[in-house]
C-alpha cells in the first residue's frame, strides 16, 4: 500500500516507464514529493486512463498492479489539488459515494481522509487469505463498466450508480409496448397515440441482495436514465380521457403483465386490471360494477399508492453494497467462536475455534458435474482444508498471516450426521485495537499426493469471517482484567475438579446453539488480582443465566427468566483460571445469555463478561 507523503521516485517508480511512454512524464529525484511535482496532473491523468483501460477491457492479469494506481490516487486527496486535478479524480469520488459508509462519504471533500479511505478499503477485502484485494478489483471493474455503458453527457446516470453499488442485476428487462395483441387493440385504434409517449425504460431486480430490491429506470428525451416509477410508463394522453378508458386499462394490463413476470410486487396490480379487462371482453351479460372510466381512475390512484409504498420500503431497506467476489464458490457451513486471553508478556492471544457438519464439505450435485466434466477423479481424491488468519493493526494493515492445513477424506464428508472435530487456532502478540480475518478454503486434492501449489488445484468452497475492532486486554497490573468466556463441551465431568484439568476432559464448543441438557462448561481467566498479606487472592464470582422464553398460544410473546448464584474462590498468585459447569438440563428452547461478574474482594474492583447461546428443540 502507498503511504501518504511518499516521494515521487517511490510512488512513480513502479510505473515510470509506462507513464513516460503514455504521457511523456519523467521520474523526479531528490526530496520532491508527488504533491509538489509539476507533472502531477499528467500522472493523475495517466493513472485514471490506465484504470479505465485495464478494468474496462477486463485485463485481469493487470488488476493487482493497476489497483495500486487507484490507491495512489486516493492517497492524493489530502493534498491541495488544482481544479483540473480534482476534475480527473471526481469520477472516482462519485464511484466511492455509492459504496462508502455515510461517515466517510461526508468526509470525501474534507481532508484529511486518505488514510481512513485506504484503511476502509483494506477492511473490505473479501478474501483475506490472498495477497490481492479482490473487492477493490471488483469495484474498479464495475466502475469502468458503468462509465462505458451507463452515462449521460459523460456522467453516471442512476443505472451506473446502482451498478457500482450492487453489480449486475439478477434479472433485467424492459417494458415494451410492441406486443401484437396490444398493437392491434390499442395503437392501431389510437392513431394519435405516438410511441414517443412511452418512455425508454429498464427494470432491474436484485434478488441476490434482497428479494424486495428492484429498480425501474426511466429515460425521457434530453435526459439520462433515472430511478422512476411504473406510473411514469403510462402515457399522459390516456390518463384523463374518458374516450380512451379502455386503452388505458389495456395499457395498464400490458405494463404490469411484463413487470409481474420479473417481480411479484406488481402481481396484484396485474391481477386486478387483467380480471377487469377479461370481464369486459367476456360475453356474459353482467357488466363490471364500475364503468371503465371510473375503474381506470381508481387503478391510477392504486398505482400511485403502490409506488409510494415500494419507494418507502426501499428506503427503509438500506441494502448495503453487495459483492459478487465469493459467488463462484459454494459456502461452507462453518461455526466459529473466539476468546481473548492475556499472555505473561502483556500481549493478548486470541483463541479461535471452529467446526461444522461433515456434510458441508460434500460437493453439491452441480459441483460434482463440473468436476466430472473437468475429469477430476472424485473417488480417489482427498479434500485439503486451508485455514488462514490475518492479523491486522487498527488501520487494517496486515501484520502476520497464519496458515493451517488439514486433510479430509471424502468418506468423512459423507457421514451425514457427523461433525468435524473442532479445530483451535492460537493467535498471539496483539496490543491496542486490532482486527482478525478468518478464511477457510476447501480444495480438491489428488489422493495421497503431496500438496501442490494451491493455484493448480480446484477451490471448491470457502468461508470468510471478519472479527473487527477487537480490543486487546489491559496489561496494567493495577487494573482487574478478565478473559472472554470460552464455551466448552464437557467430556469428563468429574475431571473438572482436578487442577490442572487433564487434557481430553473438555473440547471447544464453537456452535451458536445447543440442545437442552448439553454437557457444557465455561472456561475463563482473571488477571491482576490483589493478594493479601498471606499471598492469597479472594475472588467472588456472580453468575446470571437469562433465558428469553416464548409464551402465549402462538409463541410470539416472551418472558425473561433469571437464574443466579455466587461463589467465592481463594487462590494463590494474581491470576485465577477457572471452569464453570453449566446446568442445562432445565433449559427450554429460546435465547440464553450467560453473564459472569468478577469481584476482587481485596481491591474492590469488578469486571464482567457475557456469552449468548440459542437452545433449540431436539429433532
mmCIF file of N, CA and C in Angstrom, residues 378-493:
data_model
loop_
_atom_site.group_PDB
_atom_site.id
_atom_site.type_symbol
_atom_site.label_atom_id
_atom_site.label_comp_id
_atom_site.label_asym_id
_atom_site.label_seq_id
_atom_site.Cartn_x
_atom_site.Cartn_y
_atom_site.Cartn_z
ATOM 1 N N UNK A 378 -13.024 -37.794 -8.393
ATOM 2 C CA UNK A 378 -13.541 -37.572 -7.046
ATOM 3 C C UNK A 378 -13.326 -38.766 -6.128
ATOM 4 N N UNK A 379 -13.491 -39.975 -6.655
ATOM 5 C CA UNK A 379 -13.426 -41.155 -5.800
ATOM 6 C C UNK A 379 -12.029 -41.382 -5.235
ATOM 7 N N UNK A 380 -11.000 -40.965 -5.949
ATOM 8 C CA UNK A 380 -9.634 -41.188 -5.491
ATOM 9 C C UNK A 380 -9.033 -39.940 -4.847
ATOM 10 N N UNK A 381 -9.842 -38.890 -4.675
ATOM 11 C CA UNK A 381 -9.297 -37.620 -4.208
ATOM 12 C C UNK A 381 -9.495 -37.445 -2.707
ATOM 13 N N UNK A 382 -8.814 -36.472 -2.163
ATOM 14 C CA UNK A 382 -8.995 -36.011 -0.794
ATOM 15 C C UNK A 382 -9.354 -34.534 -0.832
ATOM 16 N N UNK A 383 -9.776 -34.012 0.319
ATOM 17 C CA UNK A 383 -10.013 -32.586 0.438
ATOM 18 C C UNK A 383 -8.905 -31.978 1.287
ATOM 19 N N UNK A 384 -8.447 -30.830 0.854
ATOM 20 C CA UNK A 384 -7.462 -30.073 1.616
ATOM 21 C C UNK A 384 -8.167 -28.846 2.185
ATOM 22 N N UNK A 385 -8.153 -28.708 3.502
ATOM 23 C CA UNK A 385 -8.735 -27.544 4.164
ATOM 24 C C UNK A 385 -7.603 -26.608 4.558
ATOM 25 N N UNK A 386 -7.678 -25.374 4.096
ATOM 26 C CA UNK A 386 -6.656 -24.379 4.403
ATOM 27 C C UNK A 386 -7.305 -23.275 5.227
ATOM 28 N N UNK A 387 -6.939 -23.194 6.499
ATOM 29 C CA UNK A 387 -7.400 -22.113 7.356
ATOM 30 C C UNK A 387 -6.395 -20.983 7.328
ATOM 31 N N UNK A 388 -6.875 -19.775 7.134
ATOM 32 C CA UNK A 388 -5.998 -18.601 7.053
ATOM 33 C C UNK A 388 -6.508 -17.548 8.026
ATOM 34 N N UNK A 389 -5.612 -16.997 8.817
ATOM 35 C CA UNK A 389 -5.962 -15.905 9.726
ATOM 36 C C UNK A 389 -4.982 -14.769 9.490
ATOM 37 N N UNK A 390 -5.527 -13.595 9.235
ATOM 38 C CA UNK A 390 -4.703 -12.407 9.013
ATOM 39 C C UNK A 390 -4.870 -11.488 10.213
ATOM 40 N N UNK A 391 -3.753 -11.195 10.890
ATOM 41 C CA UNK A 391 -3.750 -10.215 11.970
ATOM 42 C C UNK A 391 -3.473 -8.846 11.371
ATOM 43 N N UNK A 392 -4.313 -7.880 11.656
ATOM 44 C CA UNK A 392 -4.100 -6.523 11.158
ATOM 45 C C UNK A 392 -4.136 -5.544 12.314
ATOM 46 N N UNK A 393 -3.479 -4.405 12.114
ATOM 47 C CA UNK A 393 -3.471 -3.376 13.159
ATOM 48 C C UNK A 393 -4.753 -2.551 13.091
ATOM 49 N N UNK A 394 -4.796 -1.458 13.819
ATOM 50 C CA UNK A 394 -6.019 -0.663 13.893
ATOM 51 C C UNK A 394 -6.406 -0.072 12.547
ATOM 52 N N UNK A 395 -5.446 0.104 11.628
ATOM 53 C CA UNK A 395 -5.724 0.635 10.296
ATOM 54 C C UNK A 395 -5.855 -0.474 9.260
ATOM 55 N N UNK A 396 -6.032 -1.701 9.717
ATOM 56 C CA UNK A 396 -6.198 -2.873 8.857
ATOM 57 C C UNK A 396 -4.950 -3.188 8.038
ATOM 58 N N UNK A 397 -3.800 -2.682 8.467
ATOM 59 C CA UNK A 397 -2.552 -3.069 7.804
ATOM 60 C C UNK A 397 -2.182 -4.472 8.278
ATOM 61 N N UNK A 398 -1.983 -5.427 7.356
ATOM 62 C CA UNK A 398 -1.621 -6.793 7.780
ATOM 63 C C UNK A 398 -0.306 -6.822 8.549
ATOM 64 N N UNK A 399 -0.307 -7.526 9.667
ATOM 65 C CA UNK A 399 0.912 -7.714 10.450
ATOM 66 C C UNK A 399 1.467 -9.119 10.260
ATOM 67 N N UNK A 400 0.604 -10.121 10.438
ATOM 68 C CA UNK A 400 1.035 -11.513 10.319
ATOM 69 C C UNK A 400 -0.070 -12.299 9.627
ATOM 70 N N UNK A 401 0.313 -13.213 8.760
ATOM 71 C CA UNK A 401 -0.629 -14.148 8.139
ATOM 72 C C UNK A 401 -0.299 -15.558 8.636
ATOM 73 N N UNK A 402 -1.321 -16.254 9.091
ATOM 74 C CA UNK A 402 -1.154 -17.611 9.607
ATOM 75 C C UNK A 402 -1.896 -18.577 8.684
ATOM 76 N N UNK A 403 -1.299 -19.720 8.438
ATOM 77 C CA UNK A 403 -1.917 -20.734 7.576
ATOM 78 C C UNK A 403 -1.917 -22.076 8.295
ATOM 79 N N UNK A 404 -3.035 -22.767 8.248
ATOM 80 C CA UNK A 404 -3.195 -24.074 8.885
ATOM 81 C C UNK A 404 -3.801 -25.019 7.844
ATOM 82 N N UNK A 405 -3.253 -26.219 7.736
ATOM 83 C CA UNK A 405 -3.733 -27.158 6.716
ATOM 84 C C UNK A 405 -4.183 -28.462 7.340
ATOM 85 N N UNK A 406 -5.278 -28.997 6.813
ATOM 86 C CA UNK A 406 -5.818 -30.266 7.280
ATOM 87 C C UNK A 406 -6.270 -31.067 6.059
ATOM 88 N N UNK A 407 -6.078 -32.368 6.125
ATOM 89 C CA UNK A 407 -6.612 -33.249 5.080
ATOM 90 C C UNK A 407 -7.915 -33.858 5.574
ATOM 91 N N UNK A 408 -8.852 -34.003 4.649
ATOM 92 C CA UNK A 408 -10.152 -34.581 4.969
ATOM 93 C C UNK A 408 -10.499 -35.609 3.904
ATOM 94 N N UNK A 409 -10.724 -36.850 4.328
ATOM 95 C CA UNK A 409 -11.095 -37.893 3.379
ATOM 96 C C UNK A 409 -12.541 -37.696 2.936
ATOM 97 N N UNK A 410 -12.843 -37.917 1.650
ATOM 98 C CA UNK A 410 -14.235 -37.774 1.186
ATOM 99 C C UNK A 410 -15.207 -38.649 1.963
ATOM 100 N N UNK A 411 -14.735 -39.822 2.444
ATOM 101 C CA UNK A 411 -15.630 -40.696 3.200
ATOM 102 C C UNK A 411 -16.116 -40.006 4.472
ATOM 103 N N UNK A 412 -15.254 -39.190 5.081
ATOM 104 C CA UNK A 412 -15.654 -38.472 6.293
ATOM 105 C C UNK A 412 -16.724 -37.440 5.984
ATOM 106 N N UNK A 413 -16.640 -36.805 4.818
ATOM 107 C CA UNK A 413 -17.629 -35.789 4.450
ATOM 108 C C UNK A 413 -18.993 -36.394 4.156
ATOM 109 N N UNK A 414 -19.029 -37.686 3.876
ATOM 110 C CA UNK A 414 -20.300 -38.325 3.536
ATOM 111 C C UNK A 414 -21.061 -38.824 4.769
ATOM 112 N N UNK A 415 -20.488 -38.656 5.955
ATOM 113 C CA UNK A 415 -21.183 -39.061 7.179
ATOM 114 C C UNK A 415 -22.194 -37.980 7.536
ATOM 115 N N UNK A 416 -23.448 -38.218 7.190
ATOM 116 C CA UNK A 416 -24.472 -37.182 7.189
ATOM 117 C C UNK A 416 -24.689 -36.550 8.553
ATOM 118 N N UNK A 417 -24.576 -37.315 9.630
ATOM 119 C CA UNK A 417 -24.865 -36.785 10.954
ATOM 120 C C UNK A 417 -23.606 -36.366 11.707
ATOM 121 N N UNK A 418 -22.442 -36.576 11.123
ATOM 122 C CA UNK A 418 -21.193 -36.308 11.833
ATOM 123 C C UNK A 418 -20.824 -34.826 11.752
ATOM 124 N N UNK A 419 -20.004 -34.397 12.710
ATOM 125 C CA UNK A 419 -19.425 -33.054 12.675
ATOM 126 C C UNK A 419 -17.920 -33.202 12.765
ATOM 127 N N UNK A 420 -17.223 -32.231 12.227
ATOM 128 C CA UNK A 420 -15.770 -32.261 12.296
ATOM 129 C C UNK A 420 -15.308 -32.031 13.726
ATOM 130 N N UNK A 421 -14.223 -32.684 14.102
ATOM 131 C CA UNK A 421 -13.598 -32.405 15.388
ATOM 132 C C UNK A 421 -13.224 -30.922 15.419
ATOM 133 N N UNK A 422 -13.627 -30.182 16.469
ATOM 134 C CA UNK A 422 -13.320 -28.740 16.500
ATOM 135 C C UNK A 422 -11.826 -28.481 16.390
ATOM 136 N N UNK A 423 -11.487 -27.493 15.593
ATOM 137 C CA UNK A 423 -10.101 -27.067 15.435
ATOM 138 C C UNK A 423 -9.911 -25.740 16.170
ATOM 139 N N UNK A 424 -8.770 -25.598 16.848
ATOM 140 C CA UNK A 424 -8.453 -24.369 17.561
ATOM 141 C C UNK A 424 -7.182 -23.765 16.997
ATOM 142 N N UNK A 425 -7.226 -22.466 16.716
ATOM 143 C CA UNK A 425 -6.050 -21.733 16.249
ATOM 144 C C UNK A 425 -5.705 -20.675 17.293
ATOM 145 N N UNK A 426 -4.437 -20.561 17.614
ATOM 146 C CA UNK A 426 -3.979 -19.602 18.612
ATOM 147 C C UNK A 426 -3.200 -18.488 17.927
ATOM 148 N N UNK A 427 -3.642 -17.252 18.162
ATOM 149 C CA UNK A 427 -3.020 -16.074 17.557
ATOM 150 C C UNK A 427 -2.482 -15.199 18.677
ATOM 151 N N UNK A 428 -1.219 -14.838 18.617
ATOM 152 C CA UNK A 428 -0.568 -14.132 19.727
ATOM 153 C C UNK A 428 -0.053 -12.757 19.306
ATOM 154 N N UNK A 429 0.251 -11.962 20.342
ATOM 155 C CA UNK A 429 1.031 -10.747 20.137
ATOM 156 C C UNK A 429 0.246 -9.488 19.871
ATOM 157 N N UNK A 430 -1.054 -9.457 20.115
ATOM 158 C CA UNK A 430 -1.833 -8.259 19.796
ATOM 159 C C UNK A 430 -1.854 -7.285 20.965
ATOM 160 N N UNK A 431 -1.878 -6.001 20.614
ATOM 161 C CA UNK A 431 -1.996 -4.913 21.586
ATOM 162 C C UNK A 431 -2.944 -3.868 21.021
ATOM 163 N N UNK A 432 -3.506 -3.062 21.894
ATOM 164 C CA UNK A 432 -4.374 -1.977 21.436
ATOM 165 C C UNK A 432 -5.578 -2.491 20.664
ATOM 166 N N UNK A 433 -5.974 -1.735 19.633
ATOM 167 C CA UNK A 433 -7.078 -2.138 18.757
ATOM 168 C C UNK A 433 -6.515 -2.980 17.622
ATOM 169 N N UNK A 434 -7.145 -4.122 17.358
ATOM 170 C CA UNK A 434 -6.677 -4.979 16.276
ATOM 171 C C UNK A 434 -7.871 -5.645 15.616
ATOM 172 N N UNK A 435 -7.623 -6.231 14.446
ATOM 173 C CA UNK A 435 -8.652 -6.923 13.680
ATOM 174 C C UNK A 435 -8.106 -8.280 13.247
ATOM 175 N N UNK A 436 -9.017 -9.243 13.125
ATOM 176 C CA UNK A 436 -8.662 -10.557 12.602
ATOM 177 C C UNK A 436 -9.587 -10.888 11.445
ATOM 178 N N UNK A 437 -9.050 -11.531 10.435
ATOM 179 C CA UNK A 437 -9.847 -12.010 9.308
ATOM 180 C C UNK A 437 -9.571 -13.498 9.155
ATOM 181 N N UNK A 438 -10.639 -14.294 9.193
ATOM 182 C CA UNK A 438 -10.517 -15.755 9.124
ATOM 183 C C UNK A 438 -11.128 -16.245 7.819
ATOM 184 N N UNK A 439 -10.390 -17.081 7.107
ATOM 185 C CA UNK A 439 -10.890 -17.688 5.877
ATOM 186 C C UNK A 439 -10.579 -19.179 5.907
ATOM 187 N N UNK A 440 -11.568 -19.978 5.553
ATOM 188 C CA UNK A 440 -11.372 -21.418 5.432
ATOM 189 C C UNK A 440 -11.717 -21.814 4.008
ATOM 190 N N UNK A 441 -10.758 -22.395 3.305
ATOM 191 C CA UNK A 441 -10.939 -22.803 1.914
ATOM 192 C C UNK A 441 -10.838 -24.312 1.793
ATOM 193 N N UNK A 442 -11.711 -24.884 0.985
ATOM 194 C CA UNK A 442 -11.705 -26.330 0.729
ATOM 195 C C UNK A 442 -11.262 -26.576 -0.710
ATOM 196 N N UNK A 443 -10.153 -27.295 -0.864
ATOM 197 C CA UNK A 443 -9.606 -27.619 -2.175
ATOM 198 C C UNK A 443 -9.771 -29.118 -2.440
ATOM 199 N N UNK A 444 -9.810 -29.467 -3.712
ATOM 200 C CA UNK A 444 -9.806 -30.869 -4.119
ATOM 201 C C UNK A 444 -8.362 -31.284 -4.362
ATOM 202 N N UNK A 445 -7.922 -32.302 -3.650
ATOM 203 C CA UNK A 445 -6.519 -32.716 -3.675
ATOM 204 C C UNK A 445 -6.412 -34.130 -4.222
ATOM 205 N N UNK A 446 -5.590 -34.362 -5.239
ATOM 206 C CA UNK A 446 -5.382 -35.731 -5.713
ATOM 207 C C UNK A 446 -4.968 -36.643 -4.565
ATOM 208 N N UNK A 447 -5.489 -37.858 -4.560
ATOM 209 C CA UNK A 447 -5.342 -38.762 -3.421
ATOM 210 C C UNK A 447 -3.879 -39.019 -3.082
ATOM 211 N N UNK A 448 -3.583 -38.901 -1.769
ATOM 212 C CA UNK A 448 -2.283 -39.239 -1.196
ATOM 213 C C UNK A 448 -1.119 -38.542 -1.904
ATOM 214 N N UNK A 449 -1.395 -37.438 -2.512
ATOM 215 C CA UNK A 449 -0.318 -36.714 -3.186
ATOM 216 C C UNK A 449 0.236 -35.645 -2.257
ATOM 217 N N UNK A 450 1.414 -35.176 -2.569
ATOM 218 C CA UNK A 450 1.951 -34.033 -1.853
ATOM 219 C C UNK A 450 1.123 -32.805 -2.237
ATOM 220 N N UNK A 451 1.021 -31.865 -1.327
ATOM 221 C CA UNK A 451 0.197 -30.682 -1.583
ATOM 222 C C UNK A 451 0.898 -29.818 -2.632
ATOM 223 N N UNK A 452 0.266 -29.648 -3.790
ATOM 224 C CA UNK A 452 0.888 -28.815 -4.827
ATOM 225 C C UNK A 452 0.599 -27.336 -4.564
ATOM 226 N N UNK A 453 1.018 -26.507 -5.493
ATOM 227 C CA UNK A 453 0.661 -25.089 -5.434
ATOM 228 C C UNK A 453 -0.858 -24.961 -5.456
ATOM 229 N N UNK A 454 -1.415 -24.148 -4.552
ATOM 230 C CA UNK A 454 -2.870 -24.055 -4.438
ATOM 231 C C UNK A 454 -3.522 -23.532 -5.706
ATOM 232 N N UNK A 455 -2.781 -22.771 -6.494
ATOM 233 C CA UNK A 455 -3.348 -22.246 -7.739
ATOM 234 C C UNK A 455 -3.596 -23.341 -8.764
ATOM 235 N N UNK A 456 -3.012 -24.520 -8.534
ATOM 236 C CA UNK A 456 -3.123 -25.591 -9.532
ATOM 237 C C UNK A 456 -4.208 -26.608 -9.202
ATOM 238 N N UNK A 457 -4.905 -26.445 -8.060
ATOM 239 C CA UNK A 457 -5.966 -27.382 -7.693
ATOM 240 C C UNK A 457 -7.260 -26.613 -7.486
ATOM 241 N N UNK A 458 -8.416 -27.264 -7.703
ATOM 242 C CA UNK A 458 -9.693 -26.537 -7.671
ATOM 243 C C UNK A 458 -10.075 -26.108 -6.247
ATOM 244 N N UNK A 459 -10.487 -24.850 -6.122
ATOM 245 C CA UNK A 459 -11.080 -24.346 -4.889
ATOM 246 C C UNK A 459 -12.576 -24.616 -4.965
ATOM 247 N N UNK A 460 -13.094 -25.424 -4.038
ATOM 248 C CA UNK A 460 -14.485 -25.855 -4.095
ATOM 249 C C UNK A 460 -15.408 -24.954 -3.281
ATOM 250 N N UNK A 461 -15.060 -24.741 -2.018
ATOM 251 C CA UNK A 461 -15.924 -23.983 -1.120
ATOM 252 C C UNK A 461 -15.071 -23.072 -0.246
ATOM 253 N N UNK A 462 -15.733 -22.081 0.337
ATOM 254 C CA UNK A 462 -14.987 -21.150 1.186
ATOM 255 C C UNK A 462 -15.893 -20.597 2.273
ATOM 256 N N UNK A 463 -15.270 -20.061 3.289
ATOM 257 C CA UNK A 463 -15.966 -19.399 4.400
ATOM 258 C C UNK A 463 -15.085 -18.252 4.857
ATOM 259 N N UNK A 464 -15.671 -17.072 5.036
ATOM 260 C CA UNK A 464 -14.909 -15.893 5.460
ATOM 261 C C UNK A 464 -15.641 -15.240 6.619
ATOM 262 N N UNK A 465 -14.900 -14.914 7.656
ATOM 263 C CA UNK A 465 -15.466 -14.203 8.809
ATOM 264 C C UNK A 465 -14.449 -13.170 9.287
ATOM 265 N N UNK A 466 -14.910 -11.922 9.433
ATOM 266 C CA UNK A 466 -14.040 -10.867 9.941
ATOM 267 C C UNK A 466 -14.402 -10.596 11.395
ATOM 268 N N UNK A 467 -13.388 -10.492 12.233
ATOM 269 C CA UNK A 467 -13.551 -10.101 13.628
ATOM 270 C C UNK A 467 -12.948 -8.716 13.766
ATOM 271 N N UNK A 468 -13.787 -7.712 13.595
ATOM 272 C CA UNK A 468 -13.310 -6.331 13.535
ATOM 273 C C UNK A 468 -13.349 -5.664 14.911
ATOM 274 N N UNK A 469 -12.419 -4.738 15.079
ATOM 275 C CA UNK A 469 -12.393 -3.849 16.249
ATOM 276 C C UNK A 469 -12.337 -4.615 17.558
ATOM 277 N N UNK A 470 -11.401 -5.553 17.617
ATOM 278 C CA UNK A 470 -11.126 -6.245 18.873
ATOM 279 C C UNK A 470 -10.171 -5.378 19.697
ATOM 280 N N UNK A 471 -10.398 -5.342 20.985
ATOM 281 C CA UNK A 471 -9.546 -4.560 21.874
ATOM 282 C C UNK A 471 -8.707 -5.520 22.715
ATOM 283 N N UNK A 472 -7.397 -5.322 22.688
ATOM 284 C CA UNK A 472 -6.515 -6.169 23.494
ATOM 285 C C UNK A 472 -6.840 -6.001 24.970
ATOM 286 N N UNK A 473 -6.633 -7.061 25.740
ATOM 287 C CA UNK A 473 -6.873 -6.988 27.175
ATOM 288 C C UNK A 473 -5.847 -6.067 27.832
ATOM 289 N N UNK A 474 -6.270 -5.447 28.916
ATOM 290 C CA UNK A 474 -5.439 -4.439 29.586
ATOM 291 C C UNK A 474 -4.307 -5.113 30.363
ATOM 292 N N UNK A 475 -3.041 -4.810 30.040
ATOM 293 C CA UNK A 475 -1.923 -5.451 30.754
ATOM 294 C C UNK A 475 -1.540 -4.742 32.047
ATOM 295 N N UNK A 476 -2.214 -3.642 32.387
ATOM 296 C CA UNK A 476 -1.859 -2.862 33.577
ATOM 297 C C UNK A 476 -2.121 -3.698 34.836
ATOM 298 N N UNK A 477 -1.098 -4.024 35.621
ATOM 299 C CA UNK A 477 -1.296 -4.895 36.796
ATOM 300 C C UNK A 477 -2.157 -4.254 37.878
ATOM 301 N N UNK A 478 -2.394 -2.948 37.802
ATOM 302 C CA UNK A 478 -3.238 -2.287 38.799
ATOM 303 C C UNK A 478 -4.713 -2.331 38.417
ATOM 304 N N UNK A 479 -5.027 -2.889 37.243
ATOM 305 C CA UNK A 479 -6.398 -2.901 36.749
ATOM 306 C C UNK A 479 -6.900 -4.344 36.624
ATOM 307 N N UNK A 480 -7.981 -4.663 37.318
ATOM 308 C CA UNK A 480 -8.543 -6.006 37.221
ATOM 309 C C UNK A 480 -8.986 -6.276 35.780
ATOM 310 N N UNK A 481 -8.629 -7.431 35.261
ATOM 311 C CA UNK A 481 -8.958 -7.778 33.880
ATOM 312 C C UNK A 481 -9.430 -9.217 33.826
ATOM 313 N N UNK A 482 -10.210 -9.511 32.782
ATOM 314 C CA UNK A 482 -10.813 -10.842 32.652
ATOM 315 C C UNK A 482 -10.794 -11.256 31.197
ATOM 316 N N UNK A 483 -10.592 -12.537 30.953
ATOM 317 C CA UNK A 483 -10.655 -13.056 29.582
ATOM 318 C C UNK A 483 -12.101 -13.116 29.121
ATOM 319 N N UNK A 484 -12.284 -13.416 27.851
ATOM 320 C CA UNK A 484 -13.618 -13.748 27.372
ATOM 321 C C UNK A 484 -14.025 -15.114 27.909
ATOM 322 N N UNK A 485 -15.300 -15.420 27.832
ATOM 323 C CA UNK A 485 -15.800 -16.725 28.254
ATOM 324 C C UNK A 485 -15.645 -17.707 27.095
ATOM 325 N N UNK A 486 -14.921 -18.767 27.332
ATOM 326 C CA UNK A 486 -14.704 -19.787 26.311
ATOM 327 C C UNK A 486 -15.670 -20.930 26.567
ATOM 328 N N UNK A 487 -16.510 -21.248 25.593
ATOM 329 C CA UNK A 487 -17.513 -22.291 25.732
ATOM 330 C C UNK A 487 -16.905 -23.646 25.381
ATOM 331 N N UNK A 488 -17.116 -24.611 26.273
ATOM 332 C CA UNK A 488 -16.519 -25.935 26.109
ATOM 333 C C UNK A 488 -17.587 -27.013 26.201
ATOM 334 N N UNK A 489 -17.357 -28.107 25.504
ATOM 335 C CA UNK A 489 -18.146 -29.321 25.682
ATOM 336 C C UNK A 489 -17.429 -30.209 26.690
ATOM 337 N N UNK A 490 -18.156 -30.671 27.699
ATOM 338 C CA UNK A 490 -17.549 -31.467 28.766
ATOM 339 C C UNK A 490 -17.595 -32.943 28.386
ATOM 340 N N UNK A 491 -16.424 -33.573 28.340
ATOM 341 C CA UNK A 491 -16.326 -34.998 28.025
ATOM 342 C C UNK A 491 -16.149 -35.844 29.279
ATOM 343 N N UNK A 492 -15.536 -35.258 30.333
ATOM 344 C CA UNK A 492 -15.336 -35.959 31.610
ATOM 345 C C UNK A 492 -15.666 -34.980 32.734
ATOM 346 N N UNK A 493 -16.909 -35.015 33.190
ATOM 347 C CA UNK A 493 -17.350 -34.023 34.169
ATOM 348 C C UNK A 493 -16.540 -34.088 35.453
#
